[in-house]
Amino acid sequence: MAAITPSQTVGPYFAFGLAPNRKYDWKDTFGSDLVTPDAAGERIRIEGRVLDGDGAPIDDCMIEIWQANAQGRYASPADMRPRPNTAFRGFGRTATDADGRYGFDTIKPGRVPGPDGEPQAPHVLLAVFARGMLRQSYTRVYFADEAANAQDAILALVPAERRATLLAAKSAREGRIVYTFDIRMQGDAETVFFEI
Amino acid sequence: MTFFFPTGSLRAFPSRLYPDYKSTVKRAPTKPLVTIPHTLSELTGPVFGHDAAQPGDEDLTRQHQGEPIGERIIVHGRVLDEDARPVPHTLVEIWQANACGRYVHVVDQHPAPLDPNFTGAGRTVTDQDGTYKFITVRPGAYPWGNHHNAWRPSHIHFSLFGHAFVSRLVTQMYFPGDPLFPFDPIFNSVTDEAARNRMVSAFDLDATIPGWAIAFRFDIVLRGRNQTPMER
């Protein structure tokens, strides 16, 4: 057995190393556009704001997402099922802007098996990192217009009055499908975070 | 090989709310976290090929025309899982202040000089044995506004992935014997002394290159144990 290395905050200065976004003299490893030319599925944008306990925007936040492809398969060796569109990796990273806004261009994920073998409702894992966060907080983006949400085994574990914080609202903008997912670290509408 | 990720191991992590580190007060979740079983979504994670890091990305002293000012150091070690098995082919990203304690980030206004020959970012992918190596300069301590006369101990930020999205780790590597340790709330947010000391690198004379650079060893243990029938 080996004991794990503890987490520490990303601090206020991660952007030049982890998300330079052409503002610094360093290459991005990851970006906010997950779409590959061969990726099947519905193109969507997931966007929102990150807010602190005062409702103020968190402008030095890093957001990462991890998701399955449109067939509900992960580009990971731990998912041993075949993958129809191999270029889609399903991982994205971005930093919030001065208004606490973030956004990802991606495809809507398919359904993946849940704890009981039943398919889960489509969802995206999302991790929040920032100054003042000593470890990342995990949540899930669900899609508010999905009928499958009603049978999702993970959503069923969330107190009913808090489930709405996990549902991204669908809208259309300039012909694109946009799902809005605001992340509130505290307050009455505090986003549900998971212990995983 | 499949892995499982005992949540009990997370007891080594700091609490999200640690009031001595003032920024946590408005940013830590206040409602109970919801415990959920690990599904395929949690048990999978991105994989990295050779495109993730280019040759030379691991040498922070060779990214500009000249060499940076400061004490040249080698930082190396192994990335392991909770069974002490190597984690091969996983991405390791670092970022740090320069030798004067100044970051290139636009928000950093500490009145110490920037170094035109130092950005302070690097990345590499572990080899088959889970080993990694960076060449850089030792970062300086720097002041911050958390409390009166607050200074961060010298540190290098590390970002790692491991076997799954739940093994994702962002941490900081410290240098042995730093006199600022007792006064730093970020370091002390890890309340268990043994766990705290796992963030401190060790001076490594064997890996030191005579006449060129001293070495520090920093092994990193990520979440993840081998899934065997005995442990189910």
Coordinates of C-alpha atoms in Angstrom, one line a residue:
Chain A
M1 CA 0.0 0.0 0.0
A2 CA 1.1 3.6 -0.7
A3 CA -0.6 6.6 0.8
I4 CA -2.0 9.2 -1.6
T5 CA -0.4 12.6 -2.1
P6 CA -2.8 15.3 -0.8
S7 CA -4.4 17.8 -3.0
Q8 CA -3.6 21.5 -3.0
T9 CA -5.3 24.5 -4.6
V10 CA -4.5 25.4 -8.2
G11 CA -4.0 29.0 -6.9
P12 CA -4.6 32.2 -8.8
Y13 CA -1.9 31.7 -11.4
F14 CA -2.6 28.3 -13.1
A15 CA -3.7 29.8 -16.4
F16 CA -0.3 30.4 -17.9
G17 CA 0.6 26.7 -17.4
L18 CA -2.7 24.8 -17.7
A19 CA -4.9 27.0 -19.9
P20 CA -2.7 29.6 -21.6
N21 CA -5.3 30.1 -24.4
R22 CA -2.7 31.9 -26.6
K23 CA -2.3 34.7 -23.9
Y24 CA 1.0 33.3 -22.7
D25 CA 4.1 31.9 -24.3
W26 CA 3.1 28.3 -23.8
K27 CA 1.1 25.7 -25.8
D28 CA -2.3 24.5 -24.8
T29 CA -2.6 20.8 -24.2
F30 CA -6.4 20.9 -24.0
G31 CA -9.1 23.3 -25.0
S32 CA -12.8 24.1 -24.8
D33 CA -13.7 22.6 -28.2
L34 CA -14.1 18.9 -27.9
V35 CA -15.6 18.3 -31.4
T36 CA -13.6 16.3 -33.8
P37 CA -14.5 16.2 -37.5
D38 CA -15.5 12.6 -37.3
A39 CA -17.5 12.8 -34.1
A40 CA -21.1 11.6 -34.6
G41 CA -23.8 13.2 -32.6
E42 CA -25.6 16.4 -31.8
R43 CA -23.4 19.4 -31.6
I44 CA -24.1 21.4 -28.4
R45 CA -22.5 24.1 -26.3
I46 CA -22.4 23.8 -22.5
E47 CA -21.8 27.2 -20.8
G48 CA -22.5 29.1 -17.7
R49 CA -21.1 31.1 -14.8
V50 CA -19.2 30.2 -11.7
L51 CA -20.4 32.1 -8.6
D52 CA -19.1 32.3 -5.0
G53 CA -21.0 32.6 -1.8
D54 CA -21.7 36.3 -2.4
G55 CA -23.0 35.6 -5.9
A56 CA -19.9 37.2 -7.3
P57 CA -18.3 35.7 -10.4
I58 CA -15.2 33.5 -9.8
D59 CA -12.9 34.8 -12.5
D60 CA -9.9 32.6 -11.7
C61 CA -11.6 29.2 -12.0
M62 CA -10.6 26.2 -14.1
I63 CA -13.3 23.9 -15.4
E64 CA -12.7 20.4 -16.8
I65 CA -15.3 18.1 -18.3
W66 CA -15.2 14.4 -19.1
Q67 CA -17.9 12.7 -21.1
A68 CA -18.8 9.7 -23.3
N69 CA -19.3 10.0 -27.1
A70 CA -22.7 10.0 -28.7
Q71 CA -22.8 6.2 -28.5
G72 CA -22.3 6.4 -24.7
R73 CA -18.7 5.1 -24.9
Y74 CA -15.6 6.5 -23.2
A75 CA -12.3 7.0 -24.9
S76 CA -10.6 5.2 -22.1
P77 CA -9.0 1.8 -21.6
A78 CA -11.4 1.2 -18.7
D79 CA -14.3 1.2 -21.1
M80 CA -13.6 -2.0 -23.0
R81 CA -16.5 -1.8 -25.5
P82 CA -15.7 -0.8 -29.1
R83 CA -15.7 2.8 -30.0
P84 CA -17.3 3.8 -33.3
N85 CA -15.7 7.3 -33.6
T86 CA -12.2 7.1 -32.2
A87 CA -11.0 10.7 -32.6
F88 CA -13.4 12.0 -30.0
R89 CA -11.6 12.1 -26.7
G90 CA -14.3 13.6 -24.5
F91 CA -12.0 15.7 -22.3
G92 CA -12.0 19.5 -22.2
R93 CA -10.5 22.2 -20.1
T94 CA -11.0 25.9 -19.9
A95 CA -10.7 28.9 -17.6
T96 CA -13.4 31.4 -16.6
D97 CA -13.3 34.9 -17.9
A98 CA -13.7 38.2 -15.9
D99 CA -17.4 37.6 -15.6
G100 CA -16.9 34.0 -14.3
R101 CA -18.1 32.6 -17.6
Y102 CA -17.0 29.3 -19.2
G103 CA -18.1 27.4 -22.2
F104 CA -17.4 24.1 -24.1
D105 CA -18.3 23.1 -27.6
T106 CA -19.0 19.4 -27.7
I107 CA -21.5 16.8 -28.7
K108 CA -24.3 15.5 -26.6
P109 CA -23.2 12.2 -24.9
G110 CA -25.1 9.0 -25.2
R111 CA -26.2 6.9 -22.3
V112 CA -23.7 4.9 -20.3
P113 CA -24.3 1.9 -17.9
G114 CA -25.2 2.8 -14.4
P115 CA -24.4 1.1 -11.1
D116 CA -27.2 -1.5 -11.6
G117 CA -26.4 -2.0 -15.3
E118 CA -29.4 0.1 -16.4
P119 CA -28.4 3.0 -18.7
Q120 CA -27.9 6.4 -17.0
A121 CA -29.4 9.5 -18.4
P122 CA -26.9 11.4 -20.6
H123 CA -24.5 13.5 -18.5
V124 CA -21.1 15.1 -18.4
L125 CA -18.7 15.0 -15.4
L126 CA -17.5 18.4 -14.5
A127 CA -14.7 19.3 -12.1
V128 CA -14.2 22.8 -10.6
F129 CA -10.7 24.1 -9.5
A130 CA -9.8 27.5 -8.2
R131 CA -8.0 29.6 -5.8
G132 CA -9.6 29.0 -2.4
M133 CA -10.5 25.5 -3.4
L134 CA -8.1 23.1 -1.7
R135 CA -9.3 20.2 -3.9
Q136 CA -11.5 20.0 -6.9
S137 CA -15.3 19.7 -6.6
Y138 CA -17.1 17.3 -8.9
T139 CA -20.6 17.7 -10.3
R140 CA -22.6 16.3 -13.2
V141 CA -24.3 18.2 -16.0
Y142 CA -27.6 16.6 -16.9
F143 CA -29.8 17.9 -19.7
A144 CA -33.1 19.3 -18.6
D145 CA -35.1 18.2 -21.6
E146 CA -34.1 14.5 -21.2
A147 CA -37.0 12.2 -20.2
A148 CA -34.4 9.7 -19.0
N149 CA -33.5 11.9 -16.0
A150 CA -36.6 10.6 -14.2
Q151 CA -35.1 7.1 -14.1
D152 CA -31.4 8.0 -13.5
A153 CA -30.0 6.1 -10.6
I154 CA -27.5 8.8 -9.6
L155 CA -30.0 11.7 -9.8
A156 CA -32.3 9.6 -7.5
L157 CA -29.6 9.8 -4.8
V158 CA -29.8 13.6 -4.9
P159 CA -32.4 15.2 -2.6
A160 CA -35.4 16.1 -4.8
E161 CA -35.3 19.8 -4.0
R162 CA -31.7 20.1 -5.1
R163 CA -31.9 18.1 -8.4
A164 CA -32.7 21.2 -10.5
T165 CA -29.1 22.5 -9.8
L166 CA -27.8 19.6 -12.0
L167 CA -30.1 20.3 -15.0
A168 CA -28.7 22.4 -17.8
A169 CA -31.5 24.4 -19.5
K170 CA -31.7 24.1 -23.3
S171 CA -31.9 27.1 -25.6
A172 CA -31.0 28.0 -29.2
R173 CA -28.7 30.8 -30.2
E174 CA -27.7 31.6 -33.8
G175 CA -28.9 28.2 -34.8
R176 CA -26.8 26.4 -32.2
I177 CA -28.1 24.4 -29.3
V178 CA -26.9 25.8 -25.9
Y179 CA -27.2 24.2 -22.5
T180 CA -26.8 26.7 -19.6
F181 CA -25.2 25.3 -16.5
D182 CA -24.4 27.8 -13.8
I183 CA -22.2 26.6 -10.9
R184 CA -23.0 28.1 -7.5
M185 CA -20.5 27.2 -4.8
Q186 CA -22.8 28.2 -2.0
G187 CA -26.2 29.6 -1.2
D188 CA -29.8 28.4 -1.4
A189 CA -29.3 27.2 -5.0
E190 CA -25.9 25.7 -4.2
T191 CA -24.9 23.2 -7.0
V192 CA -24.9 19.6 -5.9
F193 CA -21.3 18.3 -5.6
F194 CA -20.5 14.6 -5.3
E195 CA -18.2 12.7 -3.0
I196 CA -16.5 10.4 -5.5
Chain B
M1 CA -6.4 -4.1 -15.4
T2 CA -9.3 -2.5 -13.7
F3 CA -9.0 -0.2 -10.7
F4 CA -11.2 0.9 -7.8
F5 CA -10.9 4.1 -5.9
P6 CA -11.6 3.9 -2.2
T7 CA -13.1 7.2 -1.0
G8 CA -11.5 6.5 2.4
S9 CA -8.2 7.5 1.0
L10 CA -9.5 11.0 0.5
R11 CA -9.1 11.5 4.3
A12 CA -5.5 12.6 3.5
F13 CA -6.9 15.6 1.5
P14 CA -7.6 19.0 3.1
S15 CA -11.1 20.0 4.0
R16 CA -12.7 22.2 1.3
L17 CA -13.3 24.8 4.1
Y18 CA -10.2 25.9 5.9
P19 CA -10.8 29.4 7.3
D20 CA -7.1 30.2 7.9
Y21 CA -6.9 30.2 4.1
K22 CA -9.4 33.0 3.7
S23 CA -10.4 32.4 0.0
T24 CA -12.0 29.1 1.1
V25 CA -14.7 30.8 3.1
K26 CA -16.8 32.0 0.1
R27 CA -15.8 29.2 -2.3
A28 CA -16.2 25.9 -0.4
P29 CA -19.5 24.1 -0.7
T30 CA -21.6 24.4 2.4
K31 CA -24.2 21.7 1.8
P32 CA -23.4 18.0 2.3
L33 CA -21.7 16.3 -0.7
V34 CA -23.8 13.5 -2.2
T35 CA -22.0 10.2 -2.1
I36 CA -22.6 8.1 -5.2
P37 CA -21.3 4.8 -6.5
H38 CA -18.5 4.9 -9.1
T39 CA -20.0 4.2 -12.5
L40 CA -18.2 4.0 -15.8
S41 CA -18.2 7.8 -15.9
E42 CA -16.1 8.0 -12.8
L43 CA -13.9 5.0 -13.5
T44 CA -12.7 6.1 -16.9
G45 CA -10.4 9.0 -17.8
P46 CA -8.5 10.6 -20.7
V47 CA -5.4 8.8 -22.0
F48 CA -2.4 10.6 -23.5
G49 CA -0.2 9.8 -26.4
H50 CA 3.1 11.3 -27.4
D51 CA 1.2 14.3 -28.7
A52 CA 0.4 15.4 -25.2
A53 CA 4.0 16.6 -24.5
Q54 CA 6.7 17.5 -27.0
P55 CA 10.4 16.7 -26.5
G56 CA 11.9 19.6 -24.5
D57 CA 8.6 20.5 -22.8
E58 CA 10.1 19.0 -19.6
D59 CA 13.1 21.5 -19.6
L60 CA 11.9 24.9 -18.4
T61 CA 15.4 26.3 -18.8
R62 CA 15.5 25.9 -22.6
Q63 CA 12.3 27.6 -23.7
H64 CA 13.9 31.0 -24.5
Q65 CA 17.0 32.5 -26.1
G66 CA 19.0 32.5 -22.9
E67 CA 19.1 30.6 -19.7
P68 CA 16.9 31.7 -16.8
I69 CA 18.5 33.3 -13.7
G70 CA 18.4 31.1 -10.6
E71 CA 19.5 27.8 -9.1
R72 CA 19.2 25.1 -11.7
I73 CA 17.5 22.0 -10.3
I74 CA 16.3 18.6 -11.4
V75 CA 12.9 17.5 -10.2
H76 CA 12.1 13.9 -10.7
G77 CA 10.3 11.0 -9.3
R78 CA 7.7 8.3 -9.9
V79 CA 3.9 8.4 -10.2
L80 CA 2.4 5.5 -8.4
D81 CA -1.0 4.2 -7.5
E82 CA -2.2 3.1 -4.0
D83 CA -0.7 -0.4 -4.6
A84 CA 2.7 1.3 -5.2
R85 CA 2.5 0.2 -8.8
P86 CA 3.8 2.7 -11.4
V87 CA 1.3 4.8 -13.4
P88 CA 2.8 4.8 -16.9
H89 CA 2.0 7.1 -19.8
T90 CA 0.2 9.7 -17.7
L91 CA 0.5 13.4 -18.2
V92 CA 2.3 15.5 -15.6
E93 CA 2.0 19.3 -15.9
I94 CA 3.8 21.8 -13.8
W95 CA 3.9 25.6 -13.3
Q96 CA 5.8 27.8 -10.9
A97 CA 7.2 31.2 -10.0
N98 CA 10.7 32.3 -11.2
A99 CA 13.7 32.4 -9.0
C100 CA 12.6 35.8 -7.7
G101 CA 9.2 34.5 -6.7
R102 CA 7.3 36.1 -9.6
Y103 CA 4.8 34.4 -11.9
V104 CA 4.4 35.5 -15.5
H105 CA 0.6 35.5 -14.9
V106 CA -0.8 39.0 -15.6
V107 CA -2.5 39.1 -12.1
D108 CA 0.8 38.7 -10.2
Q109 CA 1.9 42.2 -9.3
H110 CA 4.6 41.2 -6.7
P111 CA 7.4 43.8 -7.2
A112 CA 10.1 41.3 -8.1
P113 CA 11.5 41.1 -11.6
L114 CA 10.2 38.9 -14.4
D115 CA 12.8 36.8 -16.2
P116 CA 12.6 37.1 -20.0
N117 CA 14.2 33.6 -20.2
F118 CA 11.7 31.9 -18.0
T119 CA 8.0 31.2 -18.5
G120 CA 7.7 28.6 -15.7
A121 CA 5.5 26.0 -17.3
G122 CA 6.4 22.4 -18.3
R123 CA 4.8 19.1 -19.1
T124 CA 5.9 15.5 -19.6
V125 CA 4.4 12.0 -19.8
T126 CA 5.6 9.3 -17.4
D127 CA 7.5 6.4 -18.9
Q128 CA 6.7 2.7 -18.5
D129 CA 8.0 2.8 -14.9
G130 CA 6.0 5.8 -14.0
T131 CA 9.1 8.0 -13.8
Y132 CA 9.2 11.7 -14.9
K133 CA 11.9 14.4 -14.8
F134 CA 11.9 18.1 -15.2
I135 CA 14.8 20.6 -15.4
T136 CA 13.9 24.0 -14.0
V137 CA 15.1 26.7 -11.5
R138 CA 14.2 26.7 -7.9
P139 CA 11.2 29.0 -7.4
G140 CA 11.4 31.9 -4.9
A141 CA 9.1 32.5 -2.0
Y142 CA 6.6 35.3 -2.6
P143 CA 4.2 37.4 -0.5
W144 CA 0.4 37.1 -0.7
G145 CA -2.5 38.9 0.9
N146 CA -4.0 36.2 3.1
H147 CA -2.8 37.7 6.4
H148 CA -0.2 40.1 7.7
N149 CA 3.3 39.3 6.5
A150 CA 2.1 36.2 4.6
W151 CA 4.6 34.4 2.4
R152 CA 4.2 31.2 0.4
P153 CA 6.9 28.6 0.8
S154 CA 8.8 27.9 -2.4
H155 CA 6.7 25.4 -4.4
I156 CA 6.0 23.9 -7.8
H157 CA 2.4 23.3 -8.8
F158 CA 1.7 19.8 -10.2
S159 CA -1.3 18.6 -12.2
L160 CA -1.8 14.8 -12.8
F161 CA -4.4 12.5 -14.3
G162 CA -3.8 8.8 -13.4
H163 CA -6.2 6.0 -14.3
A164 CA -9.5 7.7 -14.1
F165 CA -11.2 11.1 -13.7
V166 CA -11.5 10.5 -10.0
S167 CA -7.7 10.1 -9.7
R168 CA -7.2 13.6 -11.1
L169 CA -4.8 15.5 -8.7
V170 CA -3.6 19.0 -8.5
T171 CA -1.1 19.5 -5.8
Q172 CA 2.1 21.5 -4.8
M173 CA 5.6 20.2 -4.3
Y174 CA 7.5 21.9 -1.5
F175 CA 11.3 21.9 -0.7
P176 CA 12.7 20.2 2.4
G177 CA 13.3 22.3 5.5
D178 CA 11.5 25.5 4.4
P179 CA 11.2 27.8 7.4
L180 CA 7.9 29.2 6.1
F181 CA 6.0 25.9 6.6
P182 CA 4.6 26.7 10.0
F183 CA 3.0 29.9 8.8
D184 CA 1.5 28.8 5.5
P185 CA -2.3 27.9 5.7
I186 CA -2.3 26.2 2.3
F187 CA 0.4 23.7 3.4
N188 CA -1.1 23.3 6.8
S189 CA -4.6 22.7 5.4
V190 CA -3.4 19.1 5.2
T191 CA -3.8 18.5 8.9
D192 CA -2.2 15.1 9.2
E193 CA 1.6 15.6 9.5
A194 CA 2.5 12.4 7.6
A195 CA 0.2 13.4 4.7
R196 CA 1.6 16.9 4.8
N197 CA 5.2 15.6 4.5
R198 CA 4.2 13.6 1.4
M199 CA 4.1 17.0 -0.4
V200 CA 7.7 17.8 0.5
S201 CA 10.4 16.7 -1.9
A202 CA 13.7 15.1 -0.8
F203 CA 17.1 16.3 -1.7
D204 CA 18.6 13.6 -3.9
L205 CA 22.4 13.5 -4.1
D206 CA 22.4 10.4 -6.3
A207 CA 20.5 12.2 -9.0
T208 CA 22.5 15.4 -8.6
I209 CA 24.7 16.1 -11.6
P210 CA 28.2 17.1 -10.5
G211 CA 29.0 20.6 -11.6
W212 CA 25.6 21.3 -13.1
A213 CA 22.4 20.9 -11.0
I214 CA 21.2 19.5 -7.7
A215 CA 18.2 17.2 -7.7
F216 CA 15.0 16.8 -5.7
R217 CA 12.9 13.7 -5.7
F218 CA 9.1 13.9 -5.5
D219 CA 7.1 10.7 -5.7
I220 CA 3.4 11.2 -6.2
V221 CA 0.8 8.6 -5.3
L222 CA -2.6 8.9 -7.0
R223 CA -5.9 7.3 -6.1
G224 CA -6.4 3.8 -7.4
R225 CA -6.0 0.2 -6.3
N226 CA -6.0 -3.0 -8.3
Q227 CA -9.4 -4.6 -8.5
T228 CA -9.0 -8.2 -7.5
P229 CA -11.6 -10.8 -6.5
M230 CA -10.3 -10.7 -2.9
E231 CA -11.1 -7.1 -2.6
R232 CA -14.6 -7.1 -4.0

